[in-house]
Amino acid sequence: MAKISEDDVRHVALLSRLYFTDEEIRQFTKDLNSIFSYVEKLRELDTEAVEPTSHSLKLSNVIREDIITSPLPVDEALANAPEAETGYFRVPKIIQEY
Amino acid sequence: MTYESVIGLEVHTELATASKVFCGCPTTFGVPPNTQVCPICIGMPGVLPVLNKKALEYSIRTALTLNCDINEVTLFDRKNYYYPDLPKNYQISQNYRYLGVNGLLEIVVDGRSKRVGINNVHLEEDAGKLLHPSTASADYSLVDLNRTGLPLLEIVTEPDMRGIKEAQIFMMTLKNLLQYIEVSDCKMEEGSLRFEVNVSLRPQGQQAYGTKVEIKNLNSIKTALKAIEYEMRRQSRVLDEGNQVIQETRLWDDVEMVTRAMRSKERAHDYRYFPEPDLVEVRISKEWQEEIRRHLPELQDAKKRRFIEQYDLPEYDAQVLTSSKALANYYEECLRVYNVPKAISNWIMTEVLRELNERELEPDEFSVTPVHLASMVKMIDSGTISGKIGKTVFAEMVETGKMPDLIVQEKGLVQISDEKELAGIVAKVVAENPGPVSEFKKGRQKAIGFLVGQVMKLTKGKANPQLVNSLLREQLK
């Protein structure tokens, strides 16, 4: 199996908006590789007869009726915002749509 | 060279539930910013989403109507990306096991039926809205999260449309269908129906697809068509010049009316989908599907057949009246007030539709409500006003929204059916128009039309025409 490179780690860090020193990148690369080889070991198990699982809980259809509950007062909704203005969250300027 | 365009669509429609898809916040459009939010949709740590049953049922209803296979087990996944309109930094969507797959929608192009494949139908949450202050110096954007978490159904087609007309007919057919099955109001001006388009060109006759371009930011059918048209022109120019079309995502600029490539870094999508651990699997049994299928609202064909049978309408009338659910409802509401199917149909097919088209209104936005129209037709039938005056009253209702009886009263438009009063006027007209009178007496039946017209003129159109006619014939014996 392909090993995780430092570039892979930098890429994932960028996608998660995390910023690391070169030292940290080296450390994470090492850690991630050892985690991956452990997961690789699990592949040795024969799972032929096992259904793919997305959740560990044996639950399905946890749903609610379409009933309105009262929303937060706008002051509370904005309480943790570093910046707010006339009922809006205020963020650094976004020029392009994604 | 002549190219053929190959078009696929991703359609997003907001489902008409009362509360959001994973929390109980209301979904009203146009309320003050951030007044329909709670810790769940605003992305506070430690909260748990719970799926809205109605959103799920509307999704199943749509998938069934689009002839999809329903996956008996469907799952939600996290689509990860950073953008300020997405407070959790991921969107709950579906990626690994969609709700519905392998569907199709039949459209009619130039009288011929064509099937457009539906790749999948899946349920996700909508994102918030960003506002950019118009002052150039402003170094910030504003975020309103009211829309965050609205149930959003995505319908993905196969690249089965050829040319702009097929794309247009598909979009209109789909919108009509979504309204018929009552899952979305499809109000494009409120963003309830949005489009992303994939367009590629290939030389006429070639089998293999060309390189496709995805266009985002299309908020109406009109805009989507403009963008497709622009993109077809752009790509054919690129190909004619011997260059390659680059596979990319482009944004529609509604001011400049062009599509623009996004910067390469923004193009690098890496959503790292993984199963949403906060939502367990959804099982949709065959019984549940059948239950939902049994309760499907009446679709256009069935409604049309019913209108022909129940109201004894010509097929043409039934076709026009059922062309949209809103119009069909308008018609039937009129009949509940005054049950004269053909007379009401005539008014709707002419005056009502003309005004709605000119003013670009939906029937439920029209100042002339079913009660207005039905009451007016009733006044004509009872002889209170003539059919001609009816048109005057109708125009007045369109402008003012006043009830017809009030208009008739205010403007003194009541039909004159008083025989004595009319006889006097008829005598006056006979005395003043010896020419036509003698013509009539000589046997020119047509001359009477002129005399009726004169009576109408004197009474400002209020005379009862049948009565005038018989009075004239009596006096001219």
Coordinates of C-alpha atoms in Angstrom, one line a residue:
Chain A
M1 CA 0.0 0.0 0.0
A2 CA 1.2 3.5 -0.9
K3 CA 2.8 5.3 2.0
I4 CA 1.6 8.7 3.2
S5 CA 4.0 11.4 2.0
E6 CA 4.7 14.8 3.6
D7 CA 2.9 16.4 0.6
D8 CA -0.2 14.3 1.4
V9 CA -0.1 15.7 4.9
R10 CA 0.3 19.2 3.7
H11 CA -2.6 18.8 1.4
V12 CA -4.9 17.4 4.0
A13 CA -3.8 20.1 6.4
L14 CA -4.6 22.8 3.8
L15 CA -8.1 21.3 3.2
S16 CA -8.7 21.5 7.0
R17 CA -7.2 25.0 7.3
L18 CA -4.6 23.7 9.7
Y19 CA -1.1 25.2 9.7
F20 CA 1.9 23.2 10.9
T21 CA 5.7 23.7 11.2
D22 CA 7.9 21.4 9.1
E23 CA 8.7 19.5 12.3
E24 CA 5.0 18.8 12.9
I25 CA 4.5 17.8 9.3
R26 CA 7.3 15.2 9.7
Q27 CA 5.8 13.9 13.0
F28 CA 2.3 13.6 11.5
T29 CA 3.6 11.8 8.5
K30 CA 5.3 9.3 10.7
D31 CA 2.2 8.9 12.9
L32 CA -0.2 8.6 10.0
N33 CA 1.9 6.0 8.4
S34 CA 1.9 3.8 11.5
I35 CA -1.9 4.2 11.8
F36 CA -2.3 3.2 8.2
S37 CA -0.1 0.1 8.5
Y38 CA -2.3 -0.9 11.5
V39 CA -5.4 -0.5 9.4
E40 CA -3.6 -2.4 6.7
K41 CA -3.2 -5.3 9.1
L42 CA -7.0 -5.4 9.6
R43 CA -7.3 -6.1 5.9
E44 CA -5.9 -9.5 6.5
L45 CA -9.2 -10.5 8.1
D46 CA -11.6 -12.4 5.9
T47 CA -14.8 -10.2 5.7
E48 CA -16.3 -12.0 2.8
A49 CA -19.6 -12.8 4.7
V50 CA -19.8 -9.5 6.5
E51 CA -22.2 -6.7 5.3
P52 CA -20.5 -3.3 4.9
T53 CA -21.3 -1.2 8.0
S54 CA -21.6 2.6 8.0
H55 CA -22.5 2.8 11.7
S56 CA -21.7 0.8 14.8
L57 CA -25.3 1.4 16.1
K58 CA -27.9 -1.2 15.1
L59 CA -30.4 1.6 14.6
S60 CA -32.4 2.9 11.6
N61 CA -35.0 5.5 10.9
V62 CA -34.4 7.9 13.7
I63 CA -36.7 10.6 12.4
R64 CA -38.9 13.3 13.7
E65 CA -42.2 14.8 12.6
D66 CA -42.1 18.1 10.7
I67 CA -42.9 20.3 13.7
I68 CA -41.5 23.8 14.2
T69 CA -39.5 24.5 17.4
S70 CA -38.7 28.0 18.5
P71 CA -35.4 29.3 17.1
L72 CA -32.7 31.2 19.1
P73 CA -33.2 34.9 19.7
V74 CA -30.9 36.6 17.2
D75 CA -28.7 38.1 20.0
E76 CA -28.0 34.6 21.3
A77 CA -27.4 33.3 17.8
L78 CA -24.7 36.0 17.3
A79 CA -23.3 35.8 20.9
N80 CA -20.2 33.9 19.9
A81 CA -19.5 35.7 16.7
P82 CA -16.2 37.5 16.7
E83 CA -17.9 40.2 14.6
A84 CA -21.6 40.9 13.9
E85 CA -23.5 43.7 12.2
T86 CA -27.3 44.4 12.1
G87 CA -28.2 40.8 12.7
Y88 CA -25.6 39.3 10.4
F89 CA -22.4 37.5 11.1
R90 CA -19.5 39.5 9.8
V91 CA -16.7 37.7 8.1
P92 CA -13.6 38.6 6.0
K93 CA -14.5 39.6 2.5
I94 CA -15.4 36.8 0.2
I95 CA -15.1 37.7 -3.5
Q96 CA -15.7 34.5 -5.4
E97 CA -18.4 32.0 -5.0
Y98 CA -17.0 28.6 -4.3
Chain B
M1 CA -18.1 23.3 -38.2
T2 CA -21.6 22.3 -36.9
Y3 CA -21.7 21.0 -33.4
E4 CA -24.3 19.2 -31.4
S5 CA -24.6 20.2 -27.7
V6 CA -24.8 17.6 -25.0
I7 CA -26.5 18.9 -21.8
G8 CA -26.9 17.4 -18.4
L9 CA -28.5 19.2 -15.4
E10 CA -28.2 19.2 -11.6
V11 CA -31.4 20.6 -10.2
H12 CA -31.7 21.8 -6.6
T13 CA -35.2 22.3 -5.2
E14 CA -36.1 23.4 -1.7
L15 CA -38.7 21.1 -0.2
A16 CA -41.8 22.7 1.1
T17 CA -41.6 21.5 4.7
A18 CA -42.6 23.6 7.7
S19 CA -39.3 23.0 9.6
K20 CA -35.7 22.5 8.5
V21 CA -34.3 19.1 7.5
F22 CA -32.3 18.3 10.6
C23 CA -33.7 20.7 13.2
G24 CA -37.1 22.3 14.1
C25 CA -36.3 25.8 12.9
P26 CA -39.0 27.4 10.6
T27 CA -38.4 27.8 6.9
T28 CA -40.2 31.0 6.1
F29 CA -38.6 33.1 3.3
G30 CA -37.7 36.7 3.7
V31 CA -37.6 37.1 7.5
P32 CA -34.8 39.2 9.2
P33 CA -31.3 37.6 9.1
N34 CA -30.4 34.9 11.6
T35 CA -33.9 34.7 13.2
Q36 CA -34.5 31.1 12.1
V37 CA -31.5 29.5 13.5
C38 CA -30.7 27.2 16.4
P39 CA -27.6 25.5 17.8
I40 CA -28.0 22.6 15.3
C41 CA -28.2 24.5 12.0
I42 CA -25.7 27.1 13.2
G43 CA -23.2 24.4 13.8
M44 CA -22.6 24.5 17.5
P45 CA -20.4 21.6 18.8
G46 CA -22.1 18.6 20.3
V47 CA -25.5 18.9 18.8
L48 CA -27.3 16.1 16.9
P49 CA -29.2 16.4 13.7
V50 CA -32.5 14.4 13.5
L51 CA -34.0 13.8 10.1
N52 CA -37.4 15.4 9.2
K53 CA -39.9 12.7 8.2
K54 CA -41.7 14.9 5.8
A55 CA -38.5 15.9 4.0
L56 CA -37.8 12.2 3.6
E57 CA -41.3 11.5 2.3
Y58 CA -41.2 14.3 -0.2
S59 CA -37.9 13.0 -1.4
I60 CA -39.3 9.5 -1.9
R61 CA -42.4 10.9 -3.5
T62 CA -40.2 12.8 -6.0
A63 CA -38.0 9.8 -6.7
L64 CA -41.0 7.6 -7.3
T65 CA -42.6 10.2 -9.7
L66 CA -39.3 10.3 -11.6
N67 CA -39.4 6.5 -12.0
C68 CA -36.4 5.9 -9.8
D69 CA -35.4 2.7 -8.0
I70 CA -35.5 3.5 -4.3
N71 CA -32.6 2.2 -2.3
E72 CA -34.1 0.3 0.6
V73 CA -31.2 1.5 2.7
T74 CA -30.0 5.0 2.1
L75 CA -27.3 6.9 3.9
F76 CA -26.1 10.4 4.6
D77 CA -22.6 11.5 4.1
R78 CA -20.5 14.6 5.0
K79 CA -19.2 16.7 2.1
N80 CA -16.3 18.7 3.5
Y81 CA -15.4 22.2 2.4
Y82 CA -14.7 25.6 3.9
Y83 CA -17.0 28.5 3.1
P84 CA -18.6 31.1 5.4
D85 CA -22.1 30.1 4.4
L86 CA -21.5 26.6 5.8
P87 CA -21.1 26.9 9.5
K88 CA -20.2 23.2 10.2
N89 CA -17.6 23.2 7.4
Y90 CA -19.4 20.3 6.0
Q91 CA -22.7 19.8 4.2
I92 CA -24.8 16.8 5.1
S93 CA -25.6 15.2 1.7
Q94 CA -25.7 11.8 0.1
N95 CA -22.8 10.3 -1.8
Y96 CA -22.4 6.6 -1.3
R97 CA -26.0 5.4 -1.4
Y98 CA -28.4 7.8 -2.9
L99 CA -32.1 7.8 -2.1
G100 CA -33.2 7.1 -5.7
V101 CA -31.3 6.0 -8.8
N102 CA -31.9 5.1 -12.4
G103 CA -35.0 7.2 -13.0
L104 CA -36.4 8.9 -16.1
L105 CA -38.6 11.9 -17.0
E106 CA -40.5 11.9 -20.3
I107 CA -40.6 15.3 -22.1
V108 CA -42.4 16.2 -25.3
V109 CA -40.3 18.0 -27.9
D110 CA -42.0 19.1 -31.1
G111 CA -44.8 16.6 -30.6
R112 CA -42.4 13.7 -30.0
S113 CA -41.8 12.1 -26.7
K114 CA -38.2 11.8 -25.4
R115 CA -36.8 10.2 -22.2
V116 CA -34.3 12.0 -20.1
G117 CA -32.5 9.7 -17.7
I118 CA -32.3 10.6 -14.0
N119 CA -29.0 9.4 -12.6
N120 CA -30.0 10.0 -9.0
V121 CA -32.1 11.9 -6.5
H122 CA -30.7 12.7 -3.2
L123 CA -31.4 14.8 -0.1
E124 CA -29.1 17.3 1.5
E125 CA -29.2 20.5 3.5
D126 CA -29.0 24.0 1.9
A127 CA -26.3 26.5 2.8
G128 CA -26.7 30.0 4.1
K129 CA -26.6 33.3 2.2
L130 CA -23.7 35.7 1.8
L131 CA -24.1 39.4 1.3
H132 CA -21.4 41.6 -0.1
P133 CA -21.7 45.3 0.9
S134 CA -21.8 47.4 -2.3
T135 CA -19.3 49.9 -1.0
A136 CA -16.0 49.1 -2.6
S137 CA -14.0 50.0 0.5
A138 CA -15.9 47.4 2.6
D139 CA -13.5 44.6 3.6
Y140 CA -16.1 42.2 4.9
S141 CA -19.0 40.0 3.9
L142 CA -22.2 39.4 5.9
V143 CA -23.7 36.0 6.6
D144 CA -27.3 35.1 7.1
L145 CA -27.9 31.5 8.2
N146 CA -31.7 31.4 7.9
R147 CA -31.4 29.2 4.8
T148 CA -28.8 26.9 6.3
G149 CA -30.4 23.5 6.8
L150 CA -33.4 23.9 4.6
P151 CA -34.2 20.6 3.0
L152 CA -32.7 20.6 -0.5
L153 CA -33.4 17.8 -3.0
E154 CA -30.9 17.4 -5.8
I155 CA -32.0 15.8 -9.0
V156 CA -29.1 14.8 -11.3
T157 CA -29.9 13.9 -15.0
E158 CA -27.9 11.9 -17.5
P159 CA -26.4 14.0 -20.3
D160 CA -29.4 13.2 -22.4
M161 CA -30.5 16.6 -23.7
R162 CA -29.4 17.8 -27.1
G163 CA -29.7 21.5 -27.8
I164 CA -31.2 24.4 -25.8
K165 CA -34.8 23.6 -26.5
E166 CA -34.7 20.2 -24.9
A167 CA -33.0 21.7 -21.9
Q168 CA -35.7 24.3 -21.6
I169 CA -38.6 21.8 -22.0
F170 CA -37.0 19.5 -19.4
M171 CA -36.6 22.3 -16.9
M172 CA -40.2 23.4 -17.4
T173 CA -41.6 19.9 -17.3
L174 CA -39.7 19.1 -14.1
K175 CA -40.8 22.4 -12.4
N176 CA -44.4 21.7 -13.4
L177 CA -44.1 18.1 -12.0
L178 CA -42.6 19.2 -8.7
Q179 CA -45.5 21.6 -8.3
Y180 CA -48.0 19.0 -9.2
I181 CA -46.7 16.6 -6.5
E182 CA -46.6 19.4 -4.0
V183 CA -43.1 18.9 -2.8
S184 CA -41.8 22.4 -3.6
D185 CA -43.3 25.8 -4.5
C186 CA -40.4 26.2 -7.1
K187 CA -40.4 30.0 -6.6
M188 CA -37.2 30.8 -8.6
E189 CA -37.2 34.4 -7.3
E190 CA -36.9 33.0 -3.8
G191 CA -34.2 30.4 -4.8
S192 CA -36.5 27.4 -4.3
L193 CA -35.4 26.0 -7.7
R194 CA -31.8 26.4 -8.9
F195 CA -29.7 24.8 -11.6
E196 CA -26.2 23.7 -12.5
V197 CA -25.6 22.8 -16.1
N198 CA -23.1 20.5 -17.8
V199 CA -22.5 21.4 -21.4
S200 CA -20.2 19.9 -24.0
L201 CA -20.1 20.0 -27.8
R202 CA -19.2 17.4 -30.4
P203 CA -19.1 17.5 -34.1
Q204 CA -22.5 16.6 -35.6
G205 CA -22.6 12.8 -36.1
Q206 CA -19.7 12.0 -33.6
Q207 CA -20.5 9.4 -31.0
A208 CA -18.0 10.2 -28.3
Y209 CA -18.7 13.1 -25.9
G210 CA -16.6 16.3 -26.0
T211 CA -15.0 17.8 -22.9
K212 CA -17.7 19.1 -20.6
V213 CA -17.9 22.3 -18.7
E214 CA -20.0 22.8 -15.5
I215 CA -21.7 26.1 -15.0
K216 CA -22.9 27.1 -11.5
N217 CA -24.9 30.0 -10.1
L218 CA -28.0 29.7 -12.2
N219 CA -31.1 30.9 -10.3
S220 CA -33.8 30.6 -12.9
I221 CA -34.7 28.7 -16.1
K222 CA -34.1 31.9 -18.1
T223 CA -30.6 32.4 -16.7
A224 CA -29.7 28.7 -17.2
L225 CA -30.7 29.0 -20.9
K226 CA -28.7 32.1 -21.4
A227 CA -25.7 30.5 -19.8
I228 CA -26.1 27.4 -22.0
E229 CA -26.4 29.6 -25.1
Y230 CA -23.3 31.6 -24.2
E231 CA -21.3 28.5 -23.4
M232 CA -22.2 26.8 -26.7
R233 CA -21.0 29.9 -28.5
R234 CA -17.8 30.0 -26.5
Q235 CA -17.0 26.3 -26.9
S236 CA -17.6 26.3 -30.6
R237 CA -15.3 29.3 -31.0
V238 CA -12.6 27.4 -29.0
L239 CA -13.0 24.3 -31.2
D240 CA -13.2 26.2 -34.4
E241 CA -9.9 27.8 -33.6
G242 CA -8.4 24.4 -33.2
N243 CA -8.1 24.5 -29.4
Q244 CA -9.3 22.2 -26.7
V245 CA -12.1 22.9 -24.3
I246 CA -10.8 22.7 -20.8
Q247 CA -12.8 20.6 -18.3
E248 CA -13.6 23.1 -15.6
T249 CA -16.3 24.8 -13.5
R250 CA -17.4 28.2 -14.6
L251 CA -19.6 30.8 -12.9
W252 CA -22.4 32.7 -14.6
D253 CA -22.0 36.4 -14.3
D254 CA -25.6 37.8 -14.6
V255 CA -24.4 41.4 -15.1
E256 CA -21.9 40.8 -17.9
M257 CA -23.9 37.8 -19.2
V258 CA -20.9 35.6 -19.6
T259 CA -19.5 32.5 -17.9
R260 CA -16.1 32.8 -16.1
A261 CA -13.6 30.2 -15.1
M262 CA -12.8 30.0 -11.4
R263 CA -9.2 30.3 -10.3
S264 CA -7.4 26.9 -10.4
K265 CA -7.0 26.6 -6.7
E266 CA -10.8 27.0 -6.2
R267 CA -11.3 24.3 -8.8
A268 CA -9.5 21.7 -6.8
H269 CA -12.5 19.9 -5.2
D270 CA -11.6 17.4 -2.6
Y271 CA -14.7 17.0 -0.6
R272 CA -13.5 13.9 1.3
Y273 CA -17.0 12.4 1.7
F274 CA -17.5 10.0 4.6
P275 CA -20.6 8.6 6.2
E276 CA -22.3 11.0 8.6
P277 CA -21.8 9.4 12.0
D278 CA -24.6 11.5 13.5
L279 CA -27.3 10.1 11.3
V280 CA -28.2 6.4 11.3
E281 CA -29.2 4.5 8.1
V282 CA -32.7 5.1 6.7
R283 CA -34.6 2.1 5.6
I284 CA -37.4 2.6 3.1
S285 CA -39.5 -0.5 2.9
K286 CA -41.5 -1.6 -0.1
E287 CA -44.6 -1.1 2.0
W288 CA -43.7 2.5 2.8
Q289 CA -43.0 3.2 -0.9
E290 CA -46.4 1.8 -1.8
E291 CA -48.0 3.9 0.9
I292 CA -46.4 7.0 -0.5
R293 CA -47.3 6.0 -4.1
R294 CA -51.0 5.5 -3.1
H295 CA -51.1 9.0 -1.7
L296 CA -49.5 10.7 -4.7
P297 CA -51.4 13.9 -5.6
E298 CA -53.3 13.8 -8.9
L299 CA -50.9 14.3 -11.8
Q300 CA -51.6 16.4 -14.9
D301 CA -52.8 13.6 -17.2
A302 CA -55.3 12.3 -14.6
K303 CA -56.5 15.8 -13.8
K304 CA -57.0 16.5 -17.5
R305 CA -59.1 13.3 -18.0
R306 CA -61.1 14.2 -14.9
F307 CA -61.8 17.7 -16.2
I308 CA -63.0 16.4 -19.5
E309 CA -65.4 13.9 -17.8
Q310 CA -66.5 15.8 -14.7
Y311 CA -66.9 19.3 -16.3
D312 CA -67.7 18.2 -19.8
L313 CA -64.9 20.3 -21.2
P314 CA -63.3 20.0 -24.6
E315 CA -59.8 18.4 -24.5
Y316 CA -58.2 21.7 -25.5
D317 CA -59.7 23.5 -22.5
A318 CA -58.7 20.7 -20.1
Q319 CA -55.2 20.7 -21.5
V320 CA -54.8 24.5 -21.0
L321 CA -56.4 24.5 -17.5
T322 CA -54.2 21.7 -16.3
S323 CA -51.0 23.1 -17.8
S324 CA -50.0 24.1 -14.2
K325 CA -51.3 22.9 -10.9
A326 CA -51.8 26.5 -9.7
L327 CA -54.1 27.2 -12.7
A328 CA -56.1 24.0 -12.3
N329 CA -56.6 24.9 -8.6
Y330 CA -57.7 28.4 -9.6
Y331 CA -60.2 27.0 -12.0
E332 CA -61.7 24.5 -9.5
E333 CA -61.9 27.2 -6.8
C334 CA -63.9 29.3 -9.2
L335 CA -66.3 26.4 -9.7
R336 CA -66.8 26.0 -6.0
V337 CA -68.1 29.6 -6.0
Y338 CA -70.2 29.3 -9.2
N339 CA -70.4 26.0 -11.0
V340 CA -70.5 26.9 -14.7
P341 CA -67.5 25.0 -16.1
K342 CA -67.4 26.1 -19.7
A343 CA -68.1 29.8 -19.0
I344 CA -65.4 30.0 -16.4
S345 CA -63.0 28.1 -18.6
N346 CA -63.6 30.6 -21.4
W347 CA -62.8 33.5 -19.1
I348 CA -59.6 31.9 -17.8
M349 CA -58.3 30.8 -21.2
T350 CA -58.7 34.3 -22.6
E351 CA -58.7 37.2 -20.2
V352 CA -57.1 35.6 -17.1
L353 CA -54.2 33.9 -19.0
R354 CA -53.5 37.0 -21.0
E355 CA -53.2 39.2 -17.9
L356 CA -51.1 36.5 -16.0
N357 CA -48.7 36.3 -19.0
E358 CA -48.4 40.0 -19.5
R359 CA -47.8 40.6 -15.8
E360 CA -45.7 37.4 -15.3
L361 CA -47.8 36.4 -12.3
E362 CA -48.8 33.1 -10.9
P363 CA -52.5 32.5 -10.4
D364 CA -52.2 32.8 -6.6
E365 CA -50.6 36.2 -6.9
F366 CA -53.3 37.6 -9.2
S367 CA -55.5 40.4 -7.9
V368 CA -58.5 38.7 -9.5
T369 CA -59.1 35.8 -7.2
P370 CA -61.4 32.9 -8.0
V371 CA -64.1 34.6 -5.9
H372 CA -63.8 37.8 -8.0
L373 CA -64.0 35.9 -11.3
A374 CA -66.8 33.5 -10.4
S375 CA -68.9 36.3 -8.9
M376 CA -68.5 38.3 -12.0
V377 CA -69.5 35.5 -14.3
K378 CA -72.5 35.0 -12.1
M379 CA -73.5 38.6 -12.5
I380 CA -73.4 38.2 -16.3
D381 CA -75.5 35.0 -16.2
S382 CA -78.1 36.6 -14.0
G383 CA -78.4 39.6 -16.3
T384 CA -77.0 42.1 -13.9
I385 CA -74.3 43.1 -16.3
S386 CA -73.8 42.3 -20.0
G387 CA -70.9 40.2 -21.2
K388 CA -69.4 43.3 -22.7
I389 CA -69.5 45.2 -19.5
G390 CA -68.0 42.1 -17.9
K391 CA -64.8 42.9 -19.7
T392 CA -64.8 46.4 -18.3
V393 CA -65.4 45.1 -14.8
F394 CA -62.6 42.5 -15.3
A395 CA -60.1 45.1 -16.3
E396 CA -61.1 47.2 -13.3
M397 CA -60.7 44.1 -11.0
V398 CA -57.2 43.5 -12.4
E399 CA -56.2 47.1 -11.6
T400 CA -57.9 47.6 -8.2
G401 CA -58.7 44.1 -6.8
K402 CA -62.1 45.3 -5.9
M403 CA -65.1 42.9 -5.9
P404 CA -67.2 43.0 -9.1
D405 CA -70.4 44.0 -7.4
L406 CA -68.7 47.0 -5.8
I407 CA -67.2 48.1 -9.2
V408 CA -70.6 47.7 -10.9
Q409 CA -72.2 49.8 -8.1
E410 CA -69.5 52.5 -8.0
K411 CA -69.4 52.9 -11.8
G412 CA -73.1 52.5 -12.4
L413 CA -72.7 49.6 -14.7
V414 CA -75.9 47.7 -13.9
Q415 CA -77.5 46.4 -17.1
I416 CA -80.7 48.2 -18.1
S417 CA -83.4 45.6 -18.4
D418 CA -86.2 47.9 -17.6
E419 CA -88.5 47.6 -20.7
K420 CA -90.1 51.0 -20.3
E421 CA -86.8 52.8 -20.0
L422 CA -85.3 51.0 -22.9
A423 CA -88.4 51.5 -25.1
G424 CA -88.0 55.2 -24.8
I425 CA -84.3 55.1 -25.9
V426 CA -85.2 52.7 -28.7
A427 CA -87.9 55.1 -30.0
K428 CA -85.4 58.0 -29.9
V429 CA -82.9 56.0 -31.9
V430 CA -85.6 55.0 -34.5
A431 CA -86.7 58.6 -34.8
E432 CA -83.1 59.9 -35.3
N433 CA -82.0 57.4 -37.8
P434 CA -84.5 57.3 -40.7
G435 CA -81.9 56.0 -43.2
P436 CA -81.1 52.7 -41.5
V437 CA -84.7 52.3 -40.4
S438 CA -86.0 52.4 -44.0
E439 CA -83.2 50.1 -45.1
F440 CA -84.3 47.6 -42.5
K441 CA -87.9 48.0 -43.6
K442 CA -86.8 47.3 -47.1
G443 CA -85.6 43.9 -45.9
R444 CA -81.9 44.6 -45.0
Q445 CA -81.8 42.6 -41.8
K446 CA -78.2 43.8 -41.1
A447 CA -79.3 47.4 -40.6
I448 CA -80.7 46.5 -37.2
G449 CA -77.1 46.0 -36.0
F450 CA -76.4 49.6 -36.5
L451 CA -79.5 50.6 -34.5
V452 CA -78.7 48.2 -31.6
G453 CA -75.2 49.8 -31.6
Q454 CA -76.7 53.3 -31.3
V455 CA -78.8 52.2 -28.3
M456 CA -75.7 50.7 -26.7
K457 CA -73.9 53.9 -27.3
L458 CA -76.6 56.0 -25.6
T459 CA -76.7 53.6 -22.6
K460 CA -72.9 53.3 -22.5
G461 CA -73.1 49.6 -23.2
K462 CA -75.5 48.9 -20.3
A463 CA -78.6 48.0 -22.2
N464 CA -79.6 44.4 -22.2
P465 CA -78.8 43.4 -25.9
Q466 CA -81.5 40.8 -26.3
L467 CA -84.2 43.2 -25.0
V468 CA -83.0 46.0 -27.2
N469 CA -83.2 43.7 -30.2
S470 CA -86.7 42.6 -29.5
L471 CA -87.9 46.2 -28.8
L472 CA -86.4 47.4 -32.0
R473 CA -88.1 44.7 -34.1
E474 CA -91.4 45.5 -32.4
Q475 CA -91.1 49.2 -33.1
L476 CA -90.0 48.6 -36.7
K477 CA -92.9 46.3 -37.6

